[in-house]
């Protein structure tokens, strides 16, 4: 069993390197900031991205992938958001994938035309206050936080640092501190479960009964005495 686990370890030299690029696209429509999400083949909401082709720059790949997967056009590049790296196993061996993400602004009336490219059949514009709840991957939180800071600077929208709603499995505390809109939506709080003390089989109060009036005091005594 240990040998199998060592073979599937994510450490060591990867067999295949994959370089990808994609983008977070936002628009400002009727004074409201919206982000465009796509649902990937695993059923999780994410952002359009894909492999870099020969001769392409990273922003060119991001624009092409966004156009192919969503049909969105007329995008303006705002700034790079950084990169994420992760590893996984496939038949070809240990894969190391690096994804460079960029922030783009779409026209206010931009409409998507999903072509099914890359198994993307569903997409939607969503308000920023649900972005961290909708996002299907933890490593997207940092990118979303950076995107919102840039949008704040670009659009003049005030923001406030709050804790992410996403909680690590087996942990009671939120994972990261991210940015959320301050004026548009209030901080969302999760309802707390009330802790109740387990009821004892028989409490001391239930074991005490008043002494019958025999002319003495009104003291009580324990049952069985």
CSV table of C-alpha atoms in Angstrom, one decimal:
chain,number,residue,atom,x,y,z
A,1,UNK,CA,0.0,0.0,0.0
A,2,UNK,CA,2.8,2.4,0.8
A,3,UNK,CA,4.5,1.8,-2.5
A,4,UNK,CA,1.3,2.7,-4.3
A,5,UNK,CA,0.9,5.9,-2.3
A,6,UNK,CA,4.5,6.9,-3.1
A,7,UNK,CA,4.0,6.4,-6.8
A,8,UNK,CA,0.9,8.7,-6.7
A,9,UNK,CA,2.7,11.4,-4.7
A,10,UNK,CA,2.6,14.9,-6.2
A,11,UNK,CA,6.2,15.5,-5.4
A,12,UNK,CA,9.2,15.0,-7.6
A,13,UNK,CA,9.8,16.0,-11.3
A,14,UNK,CA,6.6,16.2,-13.3
A,15,UNK,CA,6.3,14.2,-16.5
A,16,UNK,CA,4.3,16.9,-18.4
A,17,UNK,CA,4.2,20.7,-18.2
A,18,UNK,CA,1.0,22.5,-19.3
A,19,UNK,CA,0.9,26.3,-19.8
A,20,UNK,CA,-2.5,27.9,-19.8
A,21,UNK,CA,-4.0,31.3,-19.7
A,22,UNK,CA,-7.5,32.7,-19.0
A,23,UNK,CA,-9.4,35.6,-17.7
A,24,UNK,CA,-11.9,37.0,-15.3
A,25,UNK,CA,-14.3,39.2,-17.3
A,26,UNK,CA,-16.4,41.9,-15.7
A,27,UNK,CA,-18.9,44.5,-16.9
A,28,UNK,CA,-20.6,47.5,-15.4
A,29,UNK,CA,-24.2,47.6,-16.3
A,30,UNK,CA,-26.7,50.0,-14.8
A,31,UNK,CA,-24.3,50.8,-12.1
A,32,UNK,CA,-23.8,47.1,-11.1
A,33,UNK,CA,-20.6,45.1,-11.4
A,34,UNK,CA,-21.0,41.6,-12.8
A,35,UNK,CA,-18.5,38.8,-13.4
A,36,UNK,CA,-18.9,36.1,-16.1
A,37,UNK,CA,-18.6,32.5,-14.9
A,38,UNK,CA,-18.6,29.3,-17.0
A,39,UNK,CA,-19.5,25.9,-15.8
A,40,UNK,CA,-16.6,23.4,-16.5
A,41,UNK,CA,-16.9,19.7,-17.4
A,42,UNK,CA,-16.8,18.9,-13.7
A,43,UNK,CA,-19.9,20.9,-13.0
A,44,UNK,CA,-18.1,23.7,-11.2
A,45,UNK,CA,-18.3,27.4,-11.8
A,46,UNK,CA,-15.0,28.8,-13.0
A,47,UNK,CA,-13.5,31.1,-15.6
A,48,UNK,CA,-12.6,30.5,-19.2
A,49,UNK,CA,-9.0,29.4,-19.9
A,50,UNK,CA,-7.0,27.1,-22.1
A,51,UNK,CA,-3.6,26.0,-23.4
A,52,UNK,CA,-1.2,28.4,-24.9
A,53,UNK,CA,-0.6,27.8,-28.6
A,54,UNK,CA,2.7,28.3,-30.4
A,55,UNK,CA,3.5,31.9,-31.1
A,56,UNK,CA,0.9,33.3,-28.7
A,57,UNK,CA,1.5,35.6,-25.8
A,58,UNK,CA,-0.4,34.9,-22.6
A,59,UNK,CA,-2.9,37.7,-23.0
A,60,UNK,CA,-3.6,36.6,-26.6
A,61,UNK,CA,-4.3,33.1,-25.3
A,62,UNK,CA,-6.6,34.4,-22.7
A,63,UNK,CA,-8.6,36.5,-25.2
A,64,UNK,CA,-8.8,33.7,-27.7
A,65,UNK,CA,-10.0,31.2,-25.0
A,66,UNK,CA,-12.6,33.6,-23.7
A,67,UNK,CA,-13.9,34.3,-27.2
A,68,UNK,CA,-14.0,30.6,-28.1
A,69,UNK,CA,-15.7,29.5,-24.9
A,70,UNK,CA,-18.1,32.4,-24.3
A,71,UNK,CA,-18.4,34.4,-27.5
A,72,UNK,CA,-17.6,37.6,-25.6
A,73,UNK,CA,-15.8,40.1,-27.7
A,74,UNK,CA,-14.6,43.7,-27.5
A,75,UNK,CA,-12.7,43.0,-24.3
A,76,UNK,CA,-10.3,45.5,-22.8
A,77,UNK,CA,-7.2,44.2,-20.9
A,78,UNK,CA,-7.0,45.7,-17.4
A,79,UNK,CA,-4.1,43.9,-15.7
A,80,UNK,CA,-2.6,40.5,-15.0
A,81,UNK,CA,-4.0,38.8,-11.9
A,82,UNK,CA,-1.1,36.4,-11.3
A,83,UNK,CA,-0.7,32.6,-11.7
A,84,UNK,CA,-1.6,29.4,-10.0
A,85,UNK,CA,0.2,26.1,-10.2
A,86,UNK,CA,-1.2,22.7,-9.4
A,87,UNK,CA,-0.4,19.0,-10.0
A,88,UNK,CA,-2.4,16.0,-10.8
A,89,UNK,CA,-2.1,12.5,-12.2
A,90,UNK,CA,-3.2,11.3,-15.6
A,91,UNK,CA,-2.3,8.4,-17.8
A,92,UNK,CA,0.6,10.4,-19.1
A,93,UNK,CA,2.0,10.6,-15.6
A,94,UNK,CA,2.4,13.5,-13.2
A,95,UNK,CA,1.1,16.7,-14.8
A,96,UNK,CA,2.1,20.2,-13.6
A,97,UNK,CA,-0.2,22.9,-14.9
A,98,UNK,CA,0.5,26.6,-14.7
A,99,UNK,CA,-2.5,29.0,-15.3
A,100,UNK,CA,-1.9,32.7,-15.9
A,101,UNK,CA,-5.1,34.8,-15.3
A,102,UNK,CA,-5.9,38.3,-16.5
A,103,UNK,CA,-8.7,40.8,-15.8
A,104,UNK,CA,-10.7,42.0,-18.7
A,105,UNK,CA,-13.6,44.5,-19.0
A,106,UNK,CA,-16.5,43.8,-21.4
A,107,UNK,CA,-18.9,46.4,-22.9
A,108,UNK,CA,-22.0,47.0,-20.7
A,109,UNK,CA,-24.3,45.2,-23.2
A,110,UNK,CA,-21.9,42.3,-23.9
A,111,UNK,CA,-23.7,39.1,-24.7
A,112,UNK,CA,-22.4,35.6,-24.5
A,113,UNK,CA,-22.7,33.1,-27.3
A,114,UNK,CA,-21.7,29.7,-25.8
A,115,UNK,CA,-20.4,27.4,-28.6
A,116,UNK,CA,-19.7,24.3,-26.4
A,117,UNK,CA,-16.0,24.7,-27.1
A,118,UNK,CA,-14.0,22.8,-24.5
A,119,UNK,CA,-17.2,21.2,-23.1
A,120,UNK,CA,-18.4,24.6,-21.9
A,121,UNK,CA,-22.2,24.7,-22.3
A,122,UNK,CA,-23.3,27.0,-19.6
A,123,UNK,CA,-22.3,30.5,-18.5
A,124,UNK,CA,-23.8,33.4,-16.7
A,125,UNK,CA,-23.2,37.0,-15.5
A,126,UNK,CA,-23.3,37.1,-11.7
A,127,UNK,CA,-23.2,39.9,-9.3
A,128,UNK,CA,-20.0,40.3,-7.3
A,129,UNK,CA,-21.5,39.5,-3.9
A,130,UNK,CA,-22.0,35.9,-4.9
A,131,UNK,CA,-18.6,35.4,-6.5
A,132,UNK,CA,-16.9,33.6,-3.7
A,133,UNK,CA,-19.9,31.5,-3.0
A,134,UNK,CA,-20.3,30.4,-6.6
A,135,UNK,CA,-16.6,29.8,-7.4
A,136,UNK,CA,-15.9,26.1,-7.4
A,137,UNK,CA,-12.2,26.2,-6.7
A,138,UNK,CA,-10.2,27.4,-3.6
A,139,UNK,CA,-7.3,28.7,-5.7
A,140,UNK,CA,-9.7,31.2,-7.4
A,141,UNK,CA,-10.3,33.2,-4.2
A,142,UNK,CA,-6.9,34.9,-4.4
A,143,UNK,CA,-7.5,35.8,-8.1
A,144,UNK,CA,-11.0,37.1,-7.3
A,145,UNK,CA,-9.7,39.2,-4.5
A,146,UNK,CA,-7.1,40.8,-6.7
A,147,UNK,CA,-9.7,41.3,-9.5
A,148,UNK,CA,-12.0,43.1,-7.1
A,149,UNK,CA,-9.2,45.4,-5.9
A,150,UNK,CA,-8.5,46.3,-9.5
A,151,UNK,CA,-12.1,46.8,-10.3
A,152,UNK,CA,-12.4,49.1,-7.3
A,153,UNK,CA,-9.6,51.2,-8.5
A,154,UNK,CA,-10.9,51.2,-12.1
A,155,UNK,CA,-14.6,51.9,-11.4
A,156,UNK,CA,-14.3,53.9,-8.1
A,157,UNK,CA,-16.3,51.3,-6.1
A,158,UNK,CA,-15.5,51.2,-2.4
A,159,UNK,CA,-14.6,47.7,-1.0
A,160,UNK,CA,-14.0,46.2,2.4
A,161,UNK,CA,-11.8,43.3,3.5
A,162,UNK,CA,-13.8,40.4,4.9
A,163,UNK,CA,-13.3,36.7,5.4
A,164,UNK,CA,-14.2,34.3,2.6
A,165,UNK,CA,-17.3,32.2,3.1
A,166,UNK,CA,-15.4,29.1,1.9
A,167,UNK,CA,-14.3,27.0,4.8
A,168,UNK,CA,-11.6,24.3,4.5
A,169,UNK,CA,-12.9,20.8,5.0
A,170,UNK,CA,-12.5,19.8,8.6
A,171,UNK,CA,-11.8,23.4,9.7
A,172,UNK,CA,-14.0,25.9,11.5
A,173,UNK,CA,-12.4,29.1,10.3
A,174,UNK,CA,-12.6,30.7,6.8
A,175,UNK,CA,-9.7,30.1,4.5
A,176,UNK,CA,-8.7,33.6,3.3
A,177,UNK,CA,-9.3,37.3,3.6
A,178,UNK,CA,-10.7,38.7,0.4
A,179,UNK,CA,-12.4,41.8,-0.9
A,180,UNK,CA,-16.1,42.4,-1.1
A,181,UNK,CA,-18.2,45.4,-2.2
A,182,UNK,CA,-18.9,47.7,0.7
A,183,UNK,CA,-21.8,49.8,-0.7
A,184,UNK,CA,-23.6,47.3,-2.8
A,185,UNK,CA,-24.2,44.4,-0.5
A,186,UNK,CA,-23.8,43.8,3.3
A,187,UNK,CA,-21.5,41.2,4.7
A,188,UNK,CA,-23.2,37.8,4.6
A,189,UNK,CA,-23.1,35.9,7.8
A,190,UNK,CA,-23.7,32.2,8.3
A,191,UNK,CA,-26.3,31.3,10.9
A,192,UNK,CA,-24.7,29.8,14.0
A,193,UNK,CA,-26.0,26.6,15.5
A,194,UNK,CA,-27.1,27.0,19.1
A,195,UNK,CA,-25.2,24.7,21.4
A,196,UNK,CA,-27.5,23.0,23.9
A,197,UNK,CA,-26.3,21.2,27.0
A,198,UNK,CA,-27.4,17.5,27.0
A,199,UNK,CA,-30.2,16.9,29.3
A,200,UNK,CA,-29.2,14.7,32.3
A,201,UNK,CA,-31.2,11.7,33.0
A,202,UNK,CA,-32.2,13.1,36.4
A,203,UNK,CA,-31.1,16.5,37.6
A,204,UNK,CA,-30.6,17.4,41.3
A,205,UNK,CA,-33.6,19.7,41.1
A,206,UNK,CA,-35.8,16.8,40.1
A,207,UNK,CA,-34.4,14.7,42.9
A,208,UNK,CA,-35.4,17.2,45.6
A,209,UNK,CA,-39.0,17.3,46.7
A,210,UNK,CA,-40.5,19.5,49.5
A,211,UNK,CA,-40.9,17.9,53.0
A,212,UNK,CA,-44.5,17.5,54.0
A,213,UNK,CA,-45.6,20.1,56.5
A,214,UNK,CA,-45.1,18.5,59.9
A,215,UNK,CA,-44.6,21.6,61.8
A,216,UNK,CA,-40.9,21.8,60.9
A,217,UNK,CA,-39.3,24.0,58.4
A,218,UNK,CA,-39.9,24.0,54.8
A,219,UNK,CA,-36.6,22.3,53.9
A,220,UNK,CA,-36.4,19.6,51.3
A,221,UNK,CA,-34.9,16.2,51.4
A,222,UNK,CA,-33.5,13.8,48.9
A,223,UNK,CA,-35.7,11.0,47.6
A,224,UNK,CA,-34.9,7.7,49.3
A,225,UNK,CA,-33.8,9.2,52.6
